[in-house]
Amino acid sequence: MTDKSMTPEDVVGRLRSGMTLGIGGWGSRRKPMALVRALLRSEITDLTVVSYGGPDVGLLAAAGRIRRLVAPFATLDSIPLEPHFRAAREAGAFALTELDEAMFMWGLHAAANRLPFLPVRAGLGSDVMRVNPELRTVTSPYADGEELVAVPALRTDAALVHLNRADRLGNAQYLGPDPYFDDLFCEAADAAYVSCEQLVESAELSKAGPPQSLLVSRHCVTGVVECPNGAHFTSCVPDYGRDEAFQKLYASTPWAEFAARFLRGASEQDYQRAVRAWHEEQS
């Protein structure tokens, strides 16, 4: 068995400009933010990002790292539209492939199963087909002859996800209410990197939650990173909720000002210290 433990810098050292990058989580929930921040400390750019978008997309878009975004939305949940994503998109900073949530999910399923596409009903009769003229339909070869959308596989070069617990072999567990398709992101990628709140011994995973909570299996994981508070400012239930006060600050602060105060440090620890200092100022 192989110890796959890494640092955020180790993970980013395996990424390259021009890659297609899948990012797990959903909106402003359990995003691998420490890994995204490590990516921002690098020179990597020209990315195609595949995500149920949240502040991961907002940060990368504001920093000019995205060439194309493939997403059904970009939201902060309690703030409906991710403002830094919106500003970058309105400025024409990147191309957008907008799929509905079900089509996006089936695209991940297709990639996870190494299929070129999957036929689905989602998208039929909607503007998704109009705004994505490259999408194609297929006709069922059976007696029904139904026309279906051929959702292309969302295959990625690498995936970044964040879970509550993991072992050093790459098995990872969620303890909150929703898996957010993180397993599909890992299986759809050529390489997958899991950050977690806590690294534990393998036997401890079965004690922390039911078998179905063991979401990600080591066979599809390349590296695992222990990052306490690594989803901040998004939620990582039950370890912590969303930092709503800080999220409001992020959403309302000009990008250059936010980045100068919170993202100019050399490490994740510098970011966490800057956040603590800001909270102390508010007390």
Short mmCIF file of C-alpha atoms in Angstrom, two decimals:
data_model
loop_
_atom_site.label_atom_id
_atom_site.label_comp_id
_atom_site.label_asym_id
_atom_site.label_seq_id
_atom_site.Cartn_x
_atom_site.Cartn_y
_atom_site.Cartn_z
CA MET A 1 0.00 0.00 0.00
CA THR A 2 1.28 3.47 -0.92
CA ASP A 3 1.31 6.54 1.28
CA LYS A 4 -0.21 9.21 -0.98
CA SER A 5 0.05 12.12 1.45
CA MET A 6 1.10 15.42 -0.13
CA THR A 7 1.19 19.14 0.55
CA PRO A 8 -0.89 21.65 -1.43
CA GLU A 9 2.32 22.70 -3.17
CA ASP A 10 3.01 19.08 -4.16
CA VAL A 11 -0.41 18.92 -5.81
CA VAL A 12 0.03 22.16 -7.71
CA GLY A 13 3.49 20.99 -8.80
CA ARG A 14 1.76 18.23 -10.76
CA LEU A 15 -0.57 20.60 -12.58
CA ARG A 16 0.22 22.50 -15.77
CA SER A 17 -1.13 25.47 -17.69
CA GLY A 18 -3.71 24.51 -20.29
CA MET A 19 -5.10 21.57 -18.30
CA THR A 20 -8.77 20.70 -17.90
CA LEU A 21 -9.42 20.80 -14.17
CA GLY A 22 -12.45 19.38 -12.35
CA ILE A 23 -13.30 20.94 -8.97
CA GLY A 24 -15.68 19.19 -6.60
CA GLY A 25 -18.15 20.54 -4.08
CA TRP A 26 -21.28 22.51 -4.92
CA GLY A 27 -21.68 26.27 -4.95
CA SER A 28 -20.26 27.49 -1.66
CA ARG A 29 -20.24 24.07 -0.04
CA ARG A 30 -17.21 21.85 0.63
CA LYS A 31 -14.98 23.34 -2.02
CA PRO A 32 -11.24 22.43 -2.03
CA MET A 33 -10.39 26.07 -1.38
CA ALA A 34 -6.91 25.47 0.09
CA LEU A 35 -5.92 23.72 -3.15
CA VAL A 36 -7.46 26.52 -5.22
CA ARG A 37 -5.51 29.08 -3.20
CA ALA A 38 -2.32 27.07 -3.75
CA LEU A 39 -3.09 27.14 -7.46
CA LEU A 40 -3.41 30.94 -7.27
CA ARG A 41 0.08 31.13 -5.74
CA SER A 42 1.46 29.42 -8.85
CA GLU A 43 1.82 30.70 -12.41
CA ILE A 44 -0.61 28.12 -13.82
CA THR A 45 -3.17 29.60 -16.19
CA ASP A 46 -5.19 28.96 -19.38
CA LEU A 47 -7.34 26.40 -17.57
CA THR A 48 -10.59 24.77 -18.61
CA VAL A 49 -12.50 24.46 -15.33
CA VAL A 50 -15.33 21.94 -14.85
CA SER A 51 -17.32 22.73 -11.71
CA TYR A 52 -20.64 23.12 -9.98
CA GLY A 53 -19.31 26.63 -9.57
CA GLY A 54 -18.77 28.60 -6.39
CA PRO A 55 -15.94 30.77 -5.09
CA ASP A 56 -13.45 28.37 -6.67
CA VAL A 57 -14.64 29.69 -10.02
CA GLY A 58 -14.82 33.26 -8.72
CA LEU A 59 -11.23 33.26 -7.46
CA LEU A 60 -9.79 31.68 -10.60
CA ALA A 61 -11.85 33.89 -12.90
CA ALA A 62 -10.89 37.10 -11.07
CA ALA A 63 -7.23 36.09 -11.22
CA GLY A 64 -7.45 35.52 -14.97
CA ARG A 65 -6.63 31.81 -14.82
CA ILE A 66 -9.64 30.43 -16.73
CA ARG A 67 -9.78 30.01 -20.51
CA ARG A 68 -13.11 28.15 -20.54
CA LEU A 69 -15.60 27.32 -17.81
CA VAL A 70 -17.93 24.32 -18.06
CA ALA A 71 -20.63 24.70 -15.40
CA PRO A 72 -24.37 24.73 -14.70
CA PHE A 73 -24.03 27.78 -12.40
CA ALA A 74 -21.65 29.86 -10.31
CA THR A 75 -23.19 30.73 -6.95
CA LEU A 76 -22.30 31.49 -3.35
CA ASP A 77 -25.62 29.93 -2.24
CA SER A 78 -26.63 32.64 0.24
CA ILE A 79 -25.51 35.13 -2.44
CA PRO A 80 -27.23 33.88 -5.61
CA LEU A 81 -24.68 34.89 -8.27
CA GLU A 82 -20.92 34.70 -7.71
CA PRO A 83 -19.90 38.36 -8.19
CA HIS A 84 -16.29 37.88 -9.30
CA PHE A 85 -17.39 35.24 -11.82
CA ARG A 86 -20.01 37.67 -13.08
CA ALA A 87 -17.55 40.53 -13.46
CA ALA A 88 -15.05 38.39 -15.36
CA ARG A 89 -17.73 36.90 -17.59
CA GLU A 90 -19.23 40.31 -18.40
CA ALA A 91 -15.73 41.48 -19.34
CA GLY A 92 -15.42 38.55 -21.76
CA ALA A 93 -12.47 37.13 -19.84
CA PHE A 94 -13.26 33.48 -20.62
CA ALA A 95 -15.52 31.25 -22.70
CA LEU A 96 -18.50 29.52 -21.08
CA THR A 97 -20.14 26.17 -21.74
CA GLU A 98 -23.34 26.25 -19.70
CA LEU A 99 -25.10 22.93 -19.12
CA ASP A 100 -28.05 22.21 -16.88
CA GLU A 101 -27.34 20.37 -13.63
CA ALA A 102 -28.52 16.98 -14.86
CA MET A 103 -26.58 17.18 -18.12
CA PHE A 104 -23.46 18.12 -16.16
CA MET A 105 -23.93 15.11 -13.86
CA TRP A 106 -24.37 12.72 -16.79
CA GLY A 107 -21.28 14.19 -18.43
CA LEU A 108 -19.33 13.24 -15.30
CA HIS A 109 -20.90 9.77 -15.36
CA ALA A 110 -19.88 9.31 -18.99
CA ALA A 111 -16.30 10.32 -18.21
CA ALA A 112 -16.17 8.13 -15.10
CA ASN A 113 -17.22 5.16 -17.21
CA ARG A 114 -14.85 6.12 -20.07
CA LEU A 115 -17.75 6.59 -22.48
CA PRO A 116 -17.72 9.32 -25.14
CA PHE A 117 -21.25 10.45 -24.22
CA LEU A 118 -24.47 9.37 -22.55
CA PRO A 119 -27.97 9.80 -24.05
CA VAL A 120 -30.31 11.78 -21.78
CA ARG A 121 -33.61 13.67 -21.96
CA ALA A 122 -32.27 16.63 -19.97
CA GLY A 123 -31.89 19.70 -22.14
CA LEU A 124 -34.49 18.83 -24.74
CA GLY A 125 -36.80 21.75 -25.44
CA SER A 126 -34.61 24.18 -23.53
CA ASP A 127 -32.26 27.01 -24.44
CA VAL A 128 -29.33 24.79 -23.44
CA MET A 129 -29.40 23.41 -26.98
CA ARG A 130 -29.54 26.91 -28.48
CA VAL A 131 -26.63 28.34 -26.50
CA ASN A 132 -24.53 25.20 -27.06
CA PRO A 133 -24.88 24.56 -30.80
CA GLU A 134 -22.09 21.99 -30.62
CA LEU A 135 -24.39 19.61 -28.69
CA ARG A 136 -25.81 16.76 -30.72
CA THR A 137 -28.81 14.48 -30.44
CA VAL A 138 -29.03 10.75 -31.11
CA THR A 139 -31.96 8.53 -32.01
CA SER A 140 -32.67 5.43 -29.97
CA PRO A 141 -31.90 2.30 -32.03
CA TYR A 142 -34.87 0.51 -30.44
CA ALA A 143 -38.55 0.51 -31.36
CA ASP A 144 -39.29 3.74 -29.47
CA GLY A 145 -37.05 5.75 -31.81
CA GLU A 146 -36.78 8.51 -29.19
CA GLU A 147 -34.52 11.48 -29.82
CA LEU A 148 -32.13 12.12 -26.93
CA VAL A 149 -29.34 14.56 -26.17
CA ALA A 150 -25.85 13.06 -26.48
CA VAL A 151 -24.17 14.65 -23.45
CA PRO A 152 -20.40 14.57 -24.01
CA ALA A 153 -18.12 13.12 -21.37
CA LEU A 154 -16.62 15.70 -19.01
CA ARG A 155 -13.20 14.08 -18.89
CA THR A 156 -10.58 16.06 -16.98
CA ASP A 157 -6.81 15.96 -16.63
CA ALA A 158 -7.03 16.41 -12.86
CA ALA A 159 -9.67 16.76 -10.15
CA LEU A 160 -9.54 18.61 -6.83
CA VAL A 161 -12.04 17.68 -4.09
CA HIS A 162 -12.36 18.23 -0.33
CA LEU A 163 -13.81 15.74 2.14
CA ASN A 164 -14.07 15.48 5.89
CA ARG A 165 -11.75 12.55 6.55
CA ALA A 166 -9.24 10.51 4.57
CA ASP A 167 -6.48 8.00 5.12
CA ARG A 168 -3.01 8.15 3.62
CA LEU A 169 -3.94 5.58 0.99
CA GLY A 170 -6.49 7.91 -0.60
CA ASN A 171 -9.75 6.55 0.79
CA ALA A 172 -11.93 9.53 1.70
CA GLN A 173 -15.16 10.06 3.62
CA TYR A 174 -17.86 12.72 3.74
CA LEU A 175 -19.75 13.23 7.01
CA GLY A 176 -22.20 15.92 5.91
CA PRO A 177 -25.59 15.60 4.22
CA ASP A 178 -24.49 15.45 0.58
CA PRO A 179 -21.68 13.83 -1.45
CA TYR A 180 -21.77 16.62 -4.10
CA PHE A 181 -20.61 14.17 -6.84
CA ASP A 182 -17.02 14.28 -5.57
CA ASP A 183 -16.61 10.59 -6.38
CA LEU A 184 -17.57 11.24 -10.00
CA PHE A 185 -15.10 14.12 -10.25
CA CYS A 186 -12.34 11.78 -9.08
CA GLU A 187 -13.36 8.93 -11.38
CA ALA A 188 -13.72 11.27 -14.38
CA ALA A 189 -10.15 12.53 -14.02
CA ASP A 190 -6.78 11.18 -15.09
CA ALA A 191 -5.45 12.20 -11.66
CA ALA A 192 -7.39 13.11 -8.52
CA TYR A 193 -6.24 15.02 -5.45
CA VAL A 194 -8.24 14.92 -2.22
CA SER A 195 -7.83 17.48 0.54
CA CYS A 196 -9.41 16.70 3.89
CA GLU A 197 -10.00 18.14 7.31
CA GLN A 198 -8.17 15.31 8.99
CA LEU A 199 -6.00 12.36 8.00
CA VAL A 200 -6.84 9.29 10.07
CA GLU A 201 -5.91 5.64 10.16
CA SER A 202 -7.91 3.50 7.74
CA ALA A 203 -9.72 1.69 10.54
CA GLU A 204 -11.00 5.02 11.91
CA LEU A 205 -12.96 5.74 8.74
CA SER A 206 -15.42 2.92 9.44
CA LYS A 207 -16.01 4.26 12.95
CA ALA A 208 -16.79 7.82 11.89
CA GLY A 209 -19.75 7.11 9.65
CA PRO A 210 -21.78 4.45 7.81
CA PRO A 211 -20.26 2.50 4.89
CA GLN A 212 -21.95 4.71 2.27
CA SER A 213 -20.06 7.71 3.64
CA LEU A 214 -16.82 6.17 2.34
CA LEU A 215 -17.31 8.04 -0.89
CA VAL A 216 -13.92 8.07 -2.60
CA SER A 217 -11.81 4.96 -3.06
CA ARG A 218 -8.03 4.91 -3.19
CA HIS A 219 -8.01 3.34 -6.66
CA CYS A 220 -8.88 6.69 -8.25
CA VAL A 221 -6.85 8.98 -5.96
CA THR A 222 -3.37 10.21 -6.81
CA GLY A 223 -2.69 12.28 -3.70
CA VAL A 224 -4.26 13.27 -0.38
CA VAL A 225 -3.63 16.46 1.59
CA GLU A 226 -4.50 17.21 5.21
CA CYS A 227 -5.89 20.78 5.21
CA PRO A 228 -7.75 21.73 8.40
CA ASN A 229 -10.26 24.45 7.57
CA GLY A 230 -9.29 23.83 3.95
CA ALA A 231 -12.77 24.49 2.58
CA HIS A 232 -12.96 27.98 4.12
CA PHE A 233 -14.90 30.14 3.51
CA THR A 234 -17.31 27.51 2.16
CA SER A 235 -19.01 25.05 4.49
CA CYS A 236 -17.67 21.64 5.45
CA VAL A 237 -20.49 20.22 7.56
CA PRO A 238 -20.33 18.90 10.28
CA ASP A 239 -16.82 20.26 10.88
CA TYR A 240 -17.92 23.87 10.28
CA GLY A 241 -20.48 25.93 8.47
CA ARG A 242 -20.01 28.61 5.86
CA ASP A 243 -18.20 31.73 7.08
CA GLU A 244 -21.02 34.04 6.02
CA ALA A 245 -19.39 37.22 7.31
CA PHE A 246 -16.20 36.55 5.40
CA GLN A 247 -18.11 35.49 2.31
CA LYS A 248 -19.94 38.83 2.35
CA LEU A 249 -16.58 40.57 2.59
CA TYR A 250 -15.28 38.56 -0.38
CA ALA A 251 -18.38 39.33 -2.44
CA SER A 252 -18.35 43.06 -1.73
CA THR A 253 -14.62 43.80 -1.92
CA PRO A 254 -12.85 44.75 -5.16
CA TRP A 255 -10.72 41.83 -6.30
CA ALA A 256 -7.35 43.59 -6.10
CA GLU A 257 -8.05 44.72 -2.53
CA PHE A 258 -9.23 41.27 -1.42
CA ALA A 259 -6.28 39.50 -3.04
CA ALA A 260 -3.76 41.94 -1.57
CA ARG A 261 -4.95 41.35 1.96
CA PHE A 262 -5.79 37.64 1.95
CA LEU A 263 -4.00 35.94 -0.95
CA ARG A 264 -0.57 37.54 -1.14
CA GLY A 265 0.98 35.22 1.46
CA ALA A 266 3.31 32.34 0.64
CA SER A 267 1.20 29.58 2.19
CA GLU A 268 -2.23 28.46 3.30
CA GLN A 269 -1.19 29.26 6.87
CA ASP A 270 -0.69 32.90 5.85
CA TYR A 271 -4.25 32.97 4.48
CA GLN A 272 -5.70 31.46 7.64
CA ARG A 273 -3.82 33.99 9.80
CA ALA A 274 -5.12 36.86 7.69
CA VAL A 275 -8.69 35.58 8.08
CA ARG A 276 -8.31 35.27 11.86
CA ALA A 277 -6.91 38.80 12.05
CA TRP A 278 -9.89 40.14 10.09
CA HIS A 279 -12.36 38.39 12.39
CA GLU A 280 -10.57 39.80 15.43
CA GLU A 281 -10.97 43.29 13.96
CA GLN A 282 -14.73 42.72 13.76
CA SER A 283 -15.02 41.77 17.44
#
